[in-house]
PDB file of C-alpha atoms in Angstrom:
ATOM      1  CA  ALA K   1      78.090  75.258  55.808  1.00  0.00           C
ATOM      2  CA  GLN K   2      77.435  78.206  53.628  1.00  0.00           C
ATOM      3  CA  SER K   3      76.808  77.622  49.923  1.00  0.00           C
ATOM      4  CA  VAL K   4      75.526  79.465  46.889  1.00  0.00           C
ATOM      5  CA  THR K   5      73.509  77.808  44.131  1.00  0.00           C
ATOM      6  CA  GLN K   6      72.885  79.303  40.729  1.00  0.00           C
ATOM      7  CA  LEU K   7      70.123  77.607  38.762  1.00  0.00           C
ATOM      8  CA  GLY K   8      70.929  77.296  35.086  1.00  0.00           C
ATOM      9  CA  SER K   9      74.473  77.277  33.809  1.00  0.00           C
ATOM     10  CA  HIS K  10      73.345  78.964  30.597  1.00  0.00           C
ATOM     11  CA  VAL K  11      70.512  81.417  29.989  1.00  0.00           C
ATOM     12  CA  SER K  12      69.654  82.772  26.554  1.00  0.00           C
ATOM     13  CA  VAL K  13      67.277  85.691  25.995  1.00  0.00           C
ATOM     14  CA  SER K  14      66.389  87.920  23.083  1.00  0.00           C
ATOM     15  CA  GLU K  15      67.618  91.484  22.956  1.00  0.00           C
ATOM     16  CA  GLY K  16      65.066  93.657  24.741  1.00  0.00           C
ATOM     17  CA  ALA K  17      63.660  90.775  26.799  1.00  0.00           C
ATOM     18  CA  LEU K  18      63.677  90.396  30.561  1.00  0.00           C
ATOM     19  CA  VAL K  19      66.800  88.896  32.097  1.00  0.00           C
ATOM     20  CA  LEU K  20      66.360  86.698  35.169  1.00  0.00           C
ATOM     21  CA  LEU K  21      69.321  84.900  36.711  1.00  0.00           C
ATOM     22  CA  ARG K  22      68.606  82.808  39.776  1.00  0.00           C
ATOM     23  CA  CYS K  23      70.623  82.517  42.951  1.00  0.00           C
ATOM     24  CA  ASN K  24      69.843  80.788  46.231  1.00  0.00           C
ATOM     25  CA  TYR K  25      71.991  80.730  49.320  1.00  0.00           C
ATOM     26  CA  SER K  26      72.147  78.190  52.067  1.00  0.00           C
ATOM     27  CA  SER K  27      72.885  79.650  55.447  1.00  0.00           C
ATOM     28  CA  SER K  28      71.340  79.759  58.884  1.00  0.00           C
ATOM     29  CA  VAL K  29      72.228  83.436  59.056  1.00  0.00           C
ATOM     30  CA  PRO K  30      71.554  85.621  56.004  1.00  0.00           C
ATOM     31  CA  PRO K  31      74.916  86.510  54.566  1.00  0.00           C
ATOM     32  CA  TYR K  32      75.959  89.524  52.593  1.00  0.00           C
ATOM     33  CA  LEU K  33      75.262  88.794  48.944  1.00  0.00           C
ATOM     34  CA  PHE K  34      76.793  89.973  45.700  1.00  0.00           C
ATOM     35  CA  TRP K  35      76.452  89.655  41.975  1.00  0.00           C
ATOM     36  CA  TYR K  36      79.546  89.865  39.833  1.00  0.00           C
ATOM     37  CA  VAL K  37      79.913  89.935  36.051  1.00  0.00           C
ATOM     38  CA  GLN K  38      82.835  88.531  34.106  1.00  0.00           C
ATOM     39  CA  TYR K  39      83.354  89.514  30.495  1.00  0.00           C
ATOM     40  CA  PRO K  40      85.560  87.270  28.335  1.00  0.00           C
ATOM     41  CA  ASN K  41      89.212  87.254  29.370  1.00  0.00           C
ATOM     42  CA  GLN K  42      88.609  89.744  32.130  1.00  0.00           C
ATOM     43  CA  GLY K  43      88.371  89.797  35.892  1.00  0.00           C
ATOM     44  CA  LEU K  44      85.185  90.011  37.928  1.00  0.00           C
ATOM     45  CA  GLN K  45      83.347  93.285  38.291  1.00  0.00           C
ATOM     46  CA  LEU K  46      80.857  93.976  41.053  1.00  0.00           C
ATOM     47  CA  LEU K  47      77.313  94.560  39.772  1.00  0.00           C
ATOM     48  CA  LEU K  48      75.560  95.055  43.105  1.00  0.00           C
ATOM     49  CA  LYS K  49      75.571  94.004  46.731  1.00  0.00           C
ATOM     50  CA  TYR K  50      73.106  93.328  49.530  1.00  0.00           C
ATOM     51  CA  THR K  51      74.180  94.225  53.046  1.00  0.00           C
ATOM     52  CA  SER K  52      70.795  94.200  54.836  1.00  0.00           C
ATOM     53  CA  ALA K  53      70.086  97.902  54.305  1.00  0.00           C
ATOM     54  CA  ALA K  54      67.386  97.361  51.661  1.00  0.00           C
ATOM     55  CA  THR K  55      65.949  94.200  50.146  1.00  0.00           C
ATOM     56  CA  LEU K  56      65.788  95.608  46.618  1.00  0.00           C
ATOM     57  CA  VAL K  57      69.254  96.505  45.427  1.00  0.00           C
ATOM     58  CA  LYS K  58      70.048  98.457  42.301  1.00  0.00           C
ATOM     59  CA  GLY K  59      73.338  98.008  40.550  1.00  0.00           C
ATOM     60  CA  ILE K  60      75.215  99.131  37.501  1.00  0.00           C
ATOM     61  CA  ASN K  61      74.107  98.684  33.878  1.00  0.00           C
ATOM     62  CA  GLY K  62      70.409  98.596  34.812  1.00  0.00           C
ATOM     63  CA  PHE K  63      70.590  95.410  36.890  1.00  0.00           C
ATOM     64  CA  GLU K  64      68.837  94.913  40.195  1.00  0.00           C
ATOM     65  CA  ALA K  65      68.348  92.078  42.648  1.00  0.00           C
ATOM     66  CA  GLU K  66      65.869  91.379  45.399  1.00  0.00           C
ATOM     67  CA  PHE K  67      66.772  89.663  48.642  1.00  0.00           C
ATOM     68  CA  LYS K  68      63.998  87.329  49.836  1.00  0.00           C
ATOM     69  CA  LYS K  69      64.780  85.771  53.174  1.00  0.00           C
ATOM     70  CA  SER K  70      61.736  83.470  53.104  1.00  0.00           C
ATOM     71  CA  GLU K  71      62.973  81.982  49.822  1.00  0.00           C
ATOM     72  CA  THR K  72      66.699  82.321  50.614  1.00  0.00           C
ATOM     73  CA  SER K  73      67.038  83.870  47.181  1.00  0.00           C
ATOM     74  CA  PHE K  74      68.827  86.785  45.579  1.00  0.00           C
ATOM     75  CA  HIS K  75      67.799  86.704  41.919  1.00  0.00           C
ATOM     76  CA  LEU K  76      69.273  89.144  39.426  1.00  0.00           C
ATOM     77  CA  THR K  77      67.015  90.901  36.909  1.00  0.00           C
ATOM     78  CA  LYS K  78      67.181  93.443  34.145  1.00  0.00           C
ATOM     79  CA  PRO K  79      64.027  94.635  32.361  1.00  0.00           C
ATOM     80  CA  SER K  80      65.519  94.815  28.881  1.00  0.00           C
ATOM     81  CA  ALA K  81      68.559  92.858  27.748  1.00  0.00           C
ATOM     82  CA  HIS K  82      71.248  94.476  25.651  1.00  0.00           C
ATOM     83  CA  MET K  83      73.794  92.702  23.486  1.00  0.00           C
ATOM     84  CA  SER K  84      76.557  94.036  25.715  1.00  0.00           C
ATOM     85  CA  ASP K  85      75.094  92.103  28.673  1.00  0.00           C
ATOM     86  CA  ALA K  86      76.426  88.830  27.272  1.00  0.00           C
ATOM     87  CA  ALA K  87      78.852  87.575  29.912  1.00  0.00           C
ATOM     88  CA  GLU K  88      79.278  85.163  32.805  1.00  0.00           C
ATOM     89  CA  TYR K  89      77.445  86.134  35.998  1.00  0.00           C
ATOM     90  CA  PHE K  90      78.366  84.973  39.469  1.00  0.00           C
ATOM     91  CA  CYS K  91      76.369  85.142  42.655  1.00  0.00           C
ATOM     92  CA  ALA K  92      78.480  85.256  45.813  1.00  0.00           C
ATOM     93  CA  ALA K  93      78.026  85.347  49.564  1.00  0.00           C
ATOM     94  CA  VAL K  94      80.086  86.168  52.612  1.00  0.00           C
ATOM     95  CA  LYS K  95      79.274  85.785  56.262  1.00  0.00           C
ATOM     96  CA  TYR K  96      80.592  88.113  58.880  1.00  0.00           C
ATOM     97  CA  SER K  97      83.261  86.266  60.877  1.00  0.00           C
ATOM     98  CA  SER K  98      86.922  86.391  61.729  1.00  0.00           C
ATOM     99  CA  ALA K  99      87.698  84.073  58.846  1.00  0.00           C
ATOM    100  CA  SER K 100      85.363  85.472  56.247  1.00  0.00           C
ATOM    101  CA  LYS K 101      85.628  84.206  52.744  1.00  0.00           C
ATOM    102  CA  ILE K 102      83.591  84.982  49.685  1.00  0.00           C
ATOM    103  CA  ILE K 103      81.849  81.892  48.343  1.00  0.00           C
ATOM    104  CA  PHE K 104      80.866  81.924  44.685  1.00  0.00           C
ATOM    105  CA  GLY K 105      78.115  80.108  42.844  1.00  0.00           C
ATOM    106  CA  SER K 106      79.008  78.094  39.767  1.00  0.00           C
ATOM    107  CA  GLY K 107      78.165  80.913  37.390  1.00  0.00           C
ATOM    108  CA  THR K 108      75.531  81.486  34.701  1.00  0.00           C
ATOM    109  CA  ARG K 109      76.485  82.295  31.150  1.00  0.00           C
ATOM    110  CA  LEU K 110      74.084  84.851  29.674  1.00  0.00           C
ATOM    111  CA  SER K 111      73.685  84.887  25.890  1.00  0.00           C
ATOM    112  CA  ILE K 112      71.706  87.547  24.065  1.00  0.00           C
ATOM    113  CA  ARG K 113      69.971  86.718  20.759  1.00  0.00           C
ATOM    114  CA  PRO K 114      69.632  89.560  18.220  1.00  0.00           C
TER     115      PRO K 114
ATOM    116  CA  ASP L   1      95.007 103.647  38.001  1.00  0.00           C
ATOM    117  CA  THR L   2      94.529  99.902  38.309  1.00  0.00           C
ATOM    118  CA  ALA L   3      93.107  98.912  41.688  1.00  0.00           C
ATOM    119  CA  VAL L   4      94.260  95.269  41.753  1.00  0.00           C
ATOM    120  CA  SER L   5      97.010  94.344  39.350  1.00  0.00           C
ATOM    121  CA  GLN L   6      98.527  90.978  38.705  1.00  0.00           C
ATOM    122  CA  THR L   7     101.477  89.966  36.610  1.00  0.00           C
ATOM    123  CA  PRO L   8     101.942  88.227  34.317  1.00  0.00           C
ATOM    124  CA  LYS L   9      98.622  88.038  32.478  1.00  0.00           C
ATOM    125  CA  TYR L  10      99.658  84.897  30.634  1.00  0.00           C
ATOM    126  CA  LEU L  11     102.088  82.226  31.744  1.00  0.00           C
ATOM    127  CA  VAL L  12     102.999  79.154  29.727  1.00  0.00           C
ATOM    128  CA  THR L  13     105.438  76.752  31.299  1.00  0.00           C
ATOM    129  CA  GLN L  14     106.504  73.136  31.345  1.00  0.00           C
ATOM    130  CA  MET L  15     105.609  70.551  33.938  1.00  0.00           C
ATOM    131  CA  GLY L  16     107.963  70.491  36.868  1.00  0.00           C
ATOM    132  CA  ASN L  17     108.890  74.162  36.653  1.00  0.00           C
ATOM    133  CA  ASP L  18     108.502  76.691  39.452  1.00  0.00           C
ATOM    134  CA  LYS L  19     106.693  79.957  38.749  1.00  0.00           C
ATOM    135  CA  SER L  20     105.399  83.006  40.588  1.00  0.00           C
ATOM    136  CA  ILE L  21     102.460  85.338  40.107  1.00  0.00           C
ATOM    137  CA  LYS L  22     102.557  88.781  41.650  1.00  0.00           C
ATOM    138  CA  CYS L  23      99.632  90.819  42.932  1.00  0.00           C
ATOM    139  CA  GLU L  24      99.395  94.351  44.214  1.00  0.00           C
ATOM    140  CA  GLN L  25      96.433  96.453  45.329  1.00  0.00           C
ATOM    141  CA  ASN L  26      96.304 100.203  45.852  1.00  0.00           C
ATOM    142  CA  LEU L  27      92.878 100.320  47.495  1.00  0.00           C
ATOM    143  CA  GLY L  28      94.152 100.370  51.068  1.00  0.00           C
ATOM    144  CA  HIS L  29      92.434  97.052  51.775  1.00  0.00           C
ATOM    145  CA  ASP L  30      93.679  94.808  54.525  1.00  0.00           C
ATOM    146  CA  THR L  31      92.538  91.474  53.134  1.00  0.00           C
ATOM    147  CA  MET L  32      93.791  89.794  49.982  1.00  0.00           C
ATOM    148  CA  TYR L  33      92.844  86.527  48.300  1.00  0.00           C
ATOM    149  CA  TRP L  34      93.866  84.069  45.659  1.00  0.00           C
ATOM    150  CA  TYR L  35      91.137  82.329  43.701  1.00  0.00           C
ATOM    151  CA  LYS L  36      91.467  79.608  41.087  1.00  0.00           C
ATOM    152  CA  GLN L  37      89.037  79.503  38.151  1.00  0.00           C
ATOM    153  CA  ASP L  38      88.915  76.203  36.312  1.00  0.00           C
ATOM    154  CA  SER L  39      87.938  75.512  32.728  1.00  0.00           C
ATOM    155  CA  LYS L  40      84.252  75.377  33.710  1.00  0.00           C
ATOM    156  CA  LYS L  41      84.506  78.885  35.193  1.00  0.00           C
ATOM    157  CA  PHE L  42      84.121  77.608  38.747  1.00  0.00           C
ATOM    158  CA  LEU L  43      85.793  79.941  41.252  1.00  0.00           C
ATOM    159  CA  LYS L  44      87.388  78.424  44.310  1.00  0.00           C
ATOM    160  CA  ILE L  45      89.163  80.286  47.061  1.00  0.00           C
ATOM    161  CA  MET L  46      92.723  79.153  47.721  1.00  0.00           C
ATOM    162  CA  PHE L  47      94.068  81.543  50.329  1.00  0.00           C
ATOM    163  CA  SER L  48      93.173  84.679  52.165  1.00  0.00           C
ATOM    164  CA  TYR L  49      95.470  86.993  54.088  1.00  0.00           C
ATOM    165  CA  ASN L  50      94.575  89.723  56.522  1.00  0.00           C
ATOM    166  CA  ASN L  51      97.295  92.237  57.286  1.00  0.00           C
ATOM    167  CA  LYS L  52      99.987  89.871  56.029  1.00  0.00           C
ATOM    168  CA  GLU L  53      98.719  86.972  58.119  1.00  0.00           C
ATOM    169  CA  LEU L  54      97.309  83.791  56.618  1.00  0.00           C
ATOM    170  CA  ILE L  55      93.629  83.489  57.513  1.00  0.00           C
ATOM    171  CA  ILE L  56      92.364  80.827  55.137  1.00  0.00           C
ATOM    172  CA  ASN L  57      94.136  77.956  53.430  1.00  0.00           C
ATOM    173  CA  GLU L  58      91.599  75.857  51.580  1.00  0.00           C
ATOM    174  CA  THR L  59      93.499  72.558  51.553  1.00  0.00           C
ATOM    175  CA  VAL L  60      95.685  73.715  48.727  1.00  0.00           C
ATOM    176  CA  PRO L  61      98.700  71.475  47.944  1.00  0.00           C
ATOM    177  CA  ASN L  62     101.937  72.475  49.631  1.00  0.00           C
ATOM    178  CA  ARG L  63     103.385  73.218  46.207  1.00  0.00           C
ATOM    179  CA  PHE L  64     101.446  76.480  46.371  1.00  0.00           C
ATOM    180  CA  SER L  65     103.004  78.993  48.722  1.00  0.00           C
ATOM    181  CA  PRO L  66     101.572  82.485  49.109  1.00  0.00           C
ATOM    182  CA  LYS L  67     103.745  85.281  50.430  1.00  0.00           C
ATOM    183  CA  SER L  68     102.547  88.641  51.694  1.00  0.00           C
ATOM    184  CA  PRO L  69     105.450  91.057  52.270  1.00  0.00           C
ATOM    185  CA  ASP L  70     102.982  93.813  53.223  1.00  0.00           C
ATOM    186  CA  LYS L  71      99.234  94.216  53.166  1.00  0.00           C
ATOM    187  CA  ALA L  72      99.271  95.642  49.643  1.00  0.00           C
ATOM    188  CA  HIS L  73     100.983  92.634  48.101  1.00  0.00           C
ATOM    189  CA  LEU L  74     100.154  88.948  47.918  1.00  0.00           C
ATOM    190  CA  ASN L  75     102.298  86.810  45.653  1.00  0.00           C
ATOM    191  CA  LEU L  76     101.751  83.188  44.736  1.00  0.00           C
ATOM    192  CA  HIS L  77     104.632  80.825  44.164  1.00  0.00           C
ATOM    193  CA  ILE L  78     104.007  77.413  42.670  1.00  0.00           C
ATOM    194  CA  ASN L  79     106.584  74.626  42.775  1.00  0.00           C
ATOM    195  CA  SER L  80     106.766  71.571  40.551  1.00  0.00           C
ATOM    196  CA  LEU L  81     103.936  72.615  38.287  1.00  0.00           C
ATOM    197  CA  GLU L  82     101.498  69.929  37.144  1.00  0.00           C
ATOM    198  CA  LEU L  83      99.124  69.763  34.198  1.00  0.00           C
ATOM    199  CA  GLY L  84      96.186  70.092  36.569  1.00  0.00           C
ATOM    200  CA  ASP L  85      97.436  73.474  37.733  1.00  0.00           C
ATOM    201  CA  SER L  86      96.396  74.963  34.393  1.00  0.00           C
ATOM    202  CA  ALA L  87      93.703  77.515  35.188  1.00  0.00           C
ATOM    203  CA  VAL L  88      93.096  81.224  35.573  1.00  0.00           C
ATOM    204  CA  TYR L  89      94.304  82.561  38.913  1.00  0.00           C
ATOM    205  CA  PHE L  90      92.671  85.687  40.306  1.00  0.00           C
ATOM    206  CA  CYS L  91      93.962  87.913  42.996  1.00  0.00           C
ATOM    207  CA  ALA L  92      91.418  89.977  44.910  1.00  0.00           C
ATOM    208  CA  SER L  93      91.271  92.348  47.837  1.00  0.00           C
ATOM    209  CA  SER L  94      88.640  93.631  50.221  1.00  0.00           C
ATOM    210  CA  GLN L  95      88.138  95.266  53.545  1.00  0.00           C
ATOM    211  CA  TRP L  96      88.211  92.682  56.307  1.00  0.00           C
ATOM    212  CA  ALA L  97      84.707  91.637  57.310  1.00  0.00           C
ATOM    213  CA  GLY L  98      85.790  91.621  60.922  1.00  0.00           C
ATOM    214  CA  THR L  99      85.808  95.405  61.026  1.00  0.00           C
ATOM    215  CA  THR L 100      83.701  96.588  58.110  1.00  0.00           C
ATOM    216  CA  PRO L 101      81.149  93.942  57.158  1.00  0.00           C
ATOM    217  CA  MET L 102      79.251  96.437  55.039  1.00  0.00           C
ATOM    218  CA  ASN L 103      82.195  96.785  52.665  1.00  0.00           C
ATOM    219  CA  THR L 104      83.253  93.215  52.165  1.00  0.00           C
ATOM    220  CA  GLU L 105      82.948  93.119  48.397  1.00  0.00           C
ATOM    221  CA  ALA L 106      86.081  91.941  46.684  1.00  0.00           C
ATOM    222  CA  PHE L 107      87.872  93.758  43.903  1.00  0.00           C
ATOM    223  CA  PHE L 108      89.511  91.464  41.404  1.00  0.00           C
ATOM    224  CA  GLY L 109      92.571  91.625  39.243  1.00  0.00           C
ATOM    225  CA  GLN L 110      92.435  90.748  35.552  1.00  0.00           C
ATOM    226  CA  GLY L 111      93.633  87.218  36.142  1.00  0.00           C
ATOM    227  CA  THR L 112      96.678  85.189  35.192  1.00  0.00           C
ATOM    228  CA  ARG L 113      96.067  82.418  32.689  1.00  0.00           C
ATOM    229  CA  LEU L 114      98.485  79.649  33.584  1.00  0.00           C
ATOM    230  CA  THR L 115      99.039  76.899  31.034  1.00  0.00           C
ATOM    231  CA  VAL L 116     101.205  73.952  31.983  1.00  0.00           C
ATOM    232  CA  VAL L 117     102.425  71.853  29.051  1.00  0.00           C
TER     233      VAL L 117
END
């Protein structure tokens, strides 16, 4: 069965520091992978997606993620955190099939210290 | 122009009542979903529809009945509401992975915060 694991329910970094949010997937076949961001009282917004075209994926707001098949990982990074990055981040996966569904990780809350 | 819109945004109701949440998308997608987000922010799929046909029903109680009059709309009706139904419900849409796997990302509505008292 396909699953998505996000390590760390809460990550806190200083403004200007590196952001690293971890995501691992469990699947015999590499799925398509996504990172979403959820700001308070809002819906989910797509940050970036991996669809096997390139292992390093760049997204909006300066975020990027690298797909590593050997580690079954898709970690999200940003070189320099900004206060506006404080939000909940979700890693998600979908496998190509007739009954595709998007499976979400449990989420990581990112806090930014001034 | 809002891509995926749901109404209402907030819904407060008493136990035992019946309520509906409406969802519409103007993205031309053929697949729509309902997700439930609990108090710990965990997102769980409830239903998915492809071209008005039910594709996925994730063992959701029969009190929840989705209805898709056309591929741009997916409404959720809930009978006999219980305290445990309190959550944020998100509607989403995407292209169906069966035809366009490269564009399977979902676009989400703003959510409906349901509070059962």
